Amino acid sequence: MKTTRSMRWAGEMRGWRRSWLAILTSALAVSLPLSLAQITGVTRAAADIAPTNSVPQLIPKPVSMTVGQGNFTLASTANIVVPSGSSAAMPVAQDLAAYLRPATGYSLPVVTGSPASGDIELIVGDPGTLQGDPDGEGYQLNTTTTGVTLEAITPHGLYNGIQTIRQLLPAWITSSSVQPGPWTMPVVQITDFPRYTYRGLMLDIARHFEPPSAVEQLIDQAAAYKINTLHLHLSDDQGFRIVINGFPNLTTIGGQGSVGTGGRTMDPGGFWTQADYQAVVADATAHFMTVVPEVDSPGHNNAIIMSEYNDTTNTLLNGHPQDINCSANNPPMWDYTQDVGYSAMCPSSTNTWAIYTAIVDQLAALSPGPYYDIGGDEVPTTLLSQSQYASFVNQEAGIVQGQGKTVMGWADIAGSGTNLASPSVAEYWNPASGTATGTVTGTEAVQKGMKVVMAPASHAYLDQKYRHNVPSTLGLTWACGIKGCDVDKFYNWDPGSFVTGVTDANVIGVEGTIFGETTVTLSDVDYMVFPRLLALAEISWSPKATRTSTSSPAYTDFIGRLAAQGARLMANGVNFYPSTEVSWGLSLAAPDLTASSQDQVSGAVATLAAPGFASTAVTVTITWGDGTSGTGTATGTAATGTTLNSLYTVQGTHTYAKPGTYQATVTVSASGATSVTAHFTVTAP
Ligand code: TNX
């Protein structure tokens, strides 16, 4: 059976008023204590009169940010400094250096001692500003024209802070190849910490297999937005993806296929060795991300049933493993479609428990995080009665707790008869809100004292289409209907009041889920995940705001900041959907050039990020610094299907009349976007 899822100062001030106010504001900026300037959260202390500094386009939005005058410029001579005796900051200092070296090309040595002018200092200590921080994930970041100081109570806090440093730098800092810079950051003071402890991304490698390398890329992409949990859906009806010692069939048989797409009955499968899993966990840990393993039960496990149904010689089973099968089909059969709700394992079978005990014990041992997820979704009462279902959940919960882990599962596990309580976690996935019928799993969880992760499908399911038939080849429609779920749906809701009775007293966080029925490659996954994950990252990190309509100031502000993230994602090689809700910003990187011996420039002068724009939709003007100017062209690969357009190469041709050093500029404009200009020096020999 298939379950139904159903002003800035407004206008420009007159010149005289502006300069009069500028004098007053700069006087105030000097004399005002920081705390006063911070009262309104994000403020622009004197920034309106310092045209070099606009408000940094950060996601998630920090708790408090004061923008000052002037910039810090990261120079090739900079060090990343950790105070002597503060080894706790060292790994994160190394992370920062590793993030900044490729695009800057600087050596950025990580040293201990005292910072000199131009250095970035990382301190594990108490900056005294993080009282509201729930778990030591916050940080205090101060940049001046001469240095950067990042201080946090824990290394995790520092790690969150270095993600902010990256976003304060130009978009090209995310590039893996050397870019021209200059690497300036505005003078700011940021006090920041998360609203919620759990900020997750769930990836389904069961419906379509993904190799560890793809998952590691996704980890890096998500960590940049302070996501701290990777929930791995390791098994479902169509595939079982991790080796379990003692049950080789689980992967040799259970891992052989994936959901069929594009007219195929079955796509290729695959599985991870335990060493693969450990490497992914280690990579996640290095990104301060916790892995939550999930092997779904007692339903969504046709792959397990198909693997073990005939495993009569396995000494860990009793010779009659057919009794594990409580599915709609007996004997069971493969179904590589998107069907759900037809499989279940029988709670009364000792073989069921031999299999699940091995799975839980081994995955718990391989996973350092606090949670083990038992799944628990979508088992129709035609397969297991509610009491059979509850007895299954209770028995497996005992195994999980016996391994020292906290039970997590889809909120179905809060149903009648299960004896779960705090700190067990129910993940709320129903799209229903308020007091609608479907919200019962949320209120049941609260009645049991369970903690709740909010993932309402209509606002957090990254596998749903953006718009009607967009994209045409990826995504499902059950949660978002024909209209789809674009960025606004992901942003305009509040986790602490979505379900009546499920409040911030219960909610520990938010999770975006990318179920894998239609997504085959990492590129597919990225296209569905980005940019919507950024909305969830902000909802789960930033302070509560009024996010209830597409015209709310919070949404308008978010969309503006999101526009600036496009170039950042592109430079980082992240595929994403260029939502039409966003006026994506253009970004240019123009290195200095040396002309040919004939004083000629011909070919590439800049790289352009223009998300969602055809190369023919941009206009390029180049002033060559010798009193002449001309047009240029943008070349590259156009967007196709679910692949964003490439970064474009901006080309120009010019011959200088005589040798010299010329200060040139390249300007790109496109309809609906703010023009961008980059400066470069041409040496004509
Ligand atoms: C519901 S949400 C499911 C998954 C599907 C997903 C598709 C939940 C707990 N179960 O089995 O893959 O919808 O969007």
Coordinates of C-alpha atoms in Angstrom, one line a residue, residues 178-470:
V178 CA 44.3 30.6 -6.5
Q179 CA 42.1 33.7 -7.0
P180 CA 43.2 37.4 -7.2
G181 CA 41.7 38.8 -4.0
P182 CA 42.1 41.3 -2.4
W183 CA 41.1 39.3 0.7
T184 CA 39.3 42.0 2.7
M185 CA 36.9 41.6 5.6
P186 CA 34.8 44.4 7.0
V187 CA 35.5 45.6 10.6
V188 CA 32.8 43.8 12.6
Q189 CA 32.0 42.6 16.1
I190 CA 29.9 39.4 16.1
T191 CA 28.5 37.6 19.1
D192 CA 26.9 34.4 17.9
F193 CA 25.4 31.1 19.2
P194 CA 22.7 28.7 18.0
R195 CA 19.1 28.7 18.8
Y196 CA 18.9 24.9 18.6
T197 CA 21.3 22.1 19.5
Y198 CA 20.4 19.8 16.6
R199 CA 20.9 21.2 13.1
G200 CA 20.7 18.3 10.8
L201 CA 20.7 17.0 7.3
M202 CA 19.4 13.5 6.6
L203 CA 20.8 11.7 3.6
D204 CA 19.2 8.6 2.2
I205 CA 21.9 6.3 0.6
A206 CA 19.4 3.4 0.5
R207 CA 17.1 4.5 -2.3
H208 CA 20.1 5.4 -4.3
F209 CA 23.6 4.4 -3.3
E210 CA 26.1 7.2 -2.8
P211 CA 29.8 6.5 -2.3
P212 CA 31.6 7.8 0.8
S213 CA 33.4 10.4 -1.4
A214 CA 30.1 12.0 -2.3
V215 CA 28.9 12.1 1.3
E216 CA 32.2 13.7 2.4
Q217 CA 31.7 16.5 -0.1
L218 CA 28.2 17.0 1.2
I219 CA 29.5 17.1 4.8
D220 CA 31.9 19.9 3.8
Q221 CA 29.2 21.8 2.0
A222 CA 26.7 21.6 4.9
A223 CA 29.3 22.4 7.6
A224 CA 29.9 25.7 5.9
Y225 CA 26.4 26.7 7.2
K226 CA 26.9 25.4 10.7
I227 CA 24.9 22.2 10.2
N228 CA 26.2 19.9 12.9
T229 CA 24.4 16.6 12.4
L230 CA 24.4 14.1 9.5
H231 CA 21.7 11.5 9.8
L232 CA 22.4 8.6 7.4
H233 CA 19.4 6.6 6.3
L234 CA 21.4 3.4 5.6
S235 CA 18.7 0.9 4.8
D236 CA 15.3 0.9 3.2
D237 CA 13.2 -1.4 1.0
Q238 CA 15.4 -1.0 -2.0
G239 CA 18.9 -1.3 -0.5
F240 CA 21.0 -2.2 2.6
R241 CA 24.3 -0.2 2.5
I242 CA 26.7 -1.2 5.2
V243 CA 28.5 -4.4 5.9
I244 CA 27.3 -6.1 9.1
N245 CA 29.6 -8.8 10.3
G246 CA 27.9 -12.2 10.5
F247 CA 25.3 -11.2 7.9
P248 CA 27.2 -10.9 4.6
N249 CA 24.0 -11.4 2.6
L250 CA 22.7 -8.0 3.9
T251 CA 25.1 -6.3 1.6
T252 CA 25.9 -8.9 -1.1
I253 CA 22.2 -9.4 -1.8
G254 CA 20.7 -6.4 -0.1
G255 CA 23.1 -3.9 -1.6
Q256 CA 22.8 -4.9 -5.2
G257 CA 20.2 -2.4 -6.5
S258 CA 18.7 1.1 -6.1
V259 CA 15.3 2.6 -7.0
G260 CA 14.9 2.4 -10.8
T261 CA 14.9 5.8 -12.5
G262 CA 14.7 7.0 -16.1
G263 CA 12.6 4.0 -17.2
R264 CA 15.0 1.5 -15.6
T265 CA 13.6 -1.2 -13.3
M266 CA 16.6 -1.0 -11.0
D267 CA 19.6 1.4 -10.8
P268 CA 23.0 0.2 -9.6
G269 CA 23.5 -0.4 -5.9
G270 CA 26.5 -0.6 -3.7
F271 CA 27.5 -0.7 -0.1
W272 CA 30.0 0.7 2.4
T273 CA 32.5 -1.4 4.3
Q274 CA 32.7 -0.7 8.0
A275 CA 36.0 1.0 7.3
D276 CA 34.2 3.3 4.7
Y277 CA 31.6 4.1 7.4
Q278 CA 34.3 4.9 9.9
A279 CA 36.1 7.1 7.5
V280 CA 32.9 9.1 6.9
V281 CA 32.3 9.3 10.6
A282 CA 35.9 10.6 11.1
D283 CA 35.4 13.1 8.3
A284 CA 32.1 14.3 9.9
T285 CA 33.8 14.5 13.3
A286 CA 36.6 16.6 11.8
H287 CA 33.8 18.9 10.6
F288 CA 32.3 18.9 14.1
M289 CA 29.3 17.0 12.7
T290 CA 27.7 14.1 14.5
V291 CA 26.6 11.1 12.5
V292 CA 23.3 9.5 13.4
P293 CA 23.0 6.0 11.9
E294 CA 19.6 4.8 10.9
V295 CA 18.5 1.3 9.8
D296 CA 14.8 1.6 9.5
S297 CA 12.6 -0.9 11.4
P298 CA 10.2 -2.6 11.7
G299 CA 9.1 -1.5 8.2
H300 CA 11.0 -0.1 5.2
N301 CA 13.2 -3.2 5.3
N302 CA 12.4 -5.3 2.3
A303 CA 16.2 -5.4 1.5
I304 CA 16.9 -7.0 4.8
I305 CA 14.1 -9.5 4.3
M306 CA 15.2 -10.4 0.8
S307 CA 18.8 -10.9 2.1
E308 CA 18.0 -13.1 5.0
Y309 CA 14.7 -14.9 4.1
N310 CA 16.7 -17.8 2.6
D311 CA 19.8 -17.5 4.8
T312 CA 19.2 -21.0 6.3
T313 CA 22.8 -21.9 6.9
N314 CA 23.7 -18.8 8.9
T315 CA 24.7 -20.0 12.4
L316 CA 23.4 -16.8 13.9
L317 CA 19.9 -17.7 12.7
N318 CA 17.9 -20.8 13.6
G319 CA 17.7 -22.3 10.2
H320 CA 14.2 -21.0 9.5
P321 CA 14.6 -17.4 8.9
Q322 CA 11.5 -17.2 6.7
D323 CA 9.7 -16.3 10.0
I324 CA 11.2 -12.8 9.8
N325 CA 8.8 -11.8 7.1
C326 CA 5.6 -10.0 8.1
S327 CA 5.4 -8.2 4.8
A328 CA 2.5 -7.9 2.4
N329 CA 4.3 -10.4 0.1
N330 CA 5.1 -13.9 1.2
P331 CA 7.5 -15.0 -0.2
P332 CA 8.9 -11.5 -0.4
M333 CA 9.9 -10.0 -3.7
W334 CA 12.1 -7.1 -4.8
D335 CA 10.3 -3.8 -5.5
Y336 CA 12.6 -1.2 -6.9
T337 CA 9.8 1.4 -7.4
Q338 CA 9.1 4.2 -4.9
D339 CA 6.5 2.2 -3.1
V340 CA 6.4 2.4 0.7
G341 CA 4.5 0.6 3.5
Y342 CA 4.5 -2.9 2.3
S343 CA 7.4 -4.5 4.3
A344 CA 7.7 -5.4 7.9
M345 CA 9.8 -7.8 10.1
C346 CA 8.0 -9.8 12.6
P347 CA 8.6 -8.9 16.3
S348 CA 7.9 -12.5 17.4
S349 CA 10.8 -14.0 15.4
T350 CA 14.1 -14.7 17.2
N351 CA 15.8 -14.4 13.8
T352 CA 14.5 -10.8 13.5
W353 CA 16.3 -10.0 16.8
A354 CA 19.5 -11.8 15.8
I355 CA 19.7 -9.6 12.8
Y356 CA 18.7 -6.3 14.4
T357 CA 20.9 -6.9 17.5
A358 CA 23.9 -7.4 15.2
I359 CA 23.0 -4.2 13.3
V360 CA 22.4 -2.0 16.3
D361 CA 25.5 -3.3 18.3
Q362 CA 27.9 -2.9 15.4
L363 CA 26.6 0.5 14.2
A364 CA 26.5 1.8 17.8
A365 CA 30.1 0.8 18.3
L366 CA 31.1 2.5 15.1
S367 CA 29.2 5.7 15.9
P368 CA 30.7 8.1 18.5
G369 CA 27.6 10.3 18.6
P370 CA 24.8 10.0 21.2
Y371 CA 22.0 8.9 18.9
Y372 CA 21.0 5.7 17.2
D373 CA 17.9 6.0 14.9
I374 CA 15.6 3.0 14.7
G375 CA 13.4 4.5 11.9
G376 CA 9.9 3.3 12.8
D377 CA 7.9 5.0 10.1
E378 CA 5.0 3.9 8.0
V379 CA 4.1 0.4 9.2
P380 CA 0.5 -0.1 8.3
T381 CA -1.7 -1.9 10.9
T382 CA -2.5 -4.4 8.1
L383 CA 1.1 -5.7 8.6
L384 CA 1.7 -5.2 12.3
S385 CA -1.0 -4.2 14.9
Q386 CA -0.2 -1.2 17.0
S387 CA 0.7 -3.4 19.9
Q388 CA 3.0 -5.6 17.7
Y389 CA 4.6 -2.3 16.4
A390 CA 5.0 -0.9 19.9
S391 CA 6.5 -4.2 21.2
F392 CA 9.0 -4.1 18.3
V393 CA 10.0 -0.5 19.1
N394 CA 10.3 -1.2 22.8
Q395 CA 12.5 -4.3 22.3
E396 CA 14.8 -2.5 19.8
A397 CA 14.9 0.6 22.1
G398 CA 16.2 -1.7 24.9
I399 CA 19.1 -2.9 22.6
V400 CA 19.9 0.7 21.6
Q401 CA 20.0 1.9 25.2
G402 CA 22.0 -1.2 26.2
Q403 CA 24.6 0.1 23.8
G404 CA 24.6 3.5 25.6
K405 CA 22.8 5.3 22.9
T406 CA 19.8 7.6 22.9
V407 CA 16.9 6.3 20.8
M408 CA 15.9 8.4 17.9
G409 CA 13.2 7.6 15.3
W410 CA 10.5 9.1 13.1
A411 CA 7.8 10.4 15.3
D412 CA 5.6 7.4 14.6
I413 CA 7.7 5.8 17.5
A414 CA 5.8 8.0 19.9
G415 CA 2.6 6.1 19.2
S416 CA 0.5 4.3 21.8
G417 CA 2.2 1.5 23.7
T418 CA 5.8 2.6 23.2
N419 CA 7.6 3.2 26.5
L420 CA 10.0 6.0 25.3
A421 CA 10.7 9.1 27.3
S422 CA 13.2 11.9 27.6
P423 CA 15.9 12.0 26.2
S424 CA 14.6 9.8 23.3
V425 CA 14.0 11.8 20.2
A426 CA 11.0 11.8 17.9
E427 CA 11.6 13.3 14.4
Y428 CA 8.4 15.1 13.3
W429 CA 7.9 14.6 9.6
N430 CA 4.2 15.0 8.9
P431 CA 3.3 18.2 7.0
A432 CA 0.4 18.9 9.3
S433 CA 0.6 22.0 11.5
G434 CA -1.4 23.6 14.3
T435 CA -3.9 21.0 15.6
A436 CA -4.5 19.2 12.4
T437 CA -5.0 15.4 12.6
G438 CA -1.5 14.6 11.4
T439 CA 0.1 16.5 14.3
V440 CA -0.8 13.7 16.7
T441 CA 2.7 12.1 16.5
G442 CA 4.2 15.4 17.7
T443 CA 1.8 15.8 20.6
E444 CA 2.2 12.1 21.6
A445 CA 6.0 12.6 21.7
V446 CA 5.6 15.6 24.0
Q447 CA 3.2 13.7 26.2
K448 CA 5.8 11.0 26.6
G449 CA 8.4 13.7 27.5
M450 CA 10.4 12.9 24.3
K451 CA 12.5 15.5 22.6
V452 CA 11.5 16.5 19.1
V453 CA 13.5 17.3 15.9
M454 CA 11.3 19.2 13.5
A455 CA 11.3 18.1 9.9
P456 CA 7.7 18.8 8.7
A457 CA 7.8 17.6 5.1
S458 CA 6.1 20.7 3.7
H459 CA 9.0 22.8 5.0
A460 CA 12.0 20.6 5.4
Y461 CA 11.8 17.8 2.8
L462 CA 14.6 18.6 0.4
D463 CA 13.4 15.8 -1.9
Q464 CA 10.3 17.8 -2.9
K465 CA 10.0 19.7 -6.1
Y466 CA 10.6 23.5 -6.0
R467 CA 7.7 24.4 -8.2
H468 CA 5.2 22.8 -10.5
N469 CA 7.3 20.2 -12.4
V470 CA 10.6 22.0 -11.4

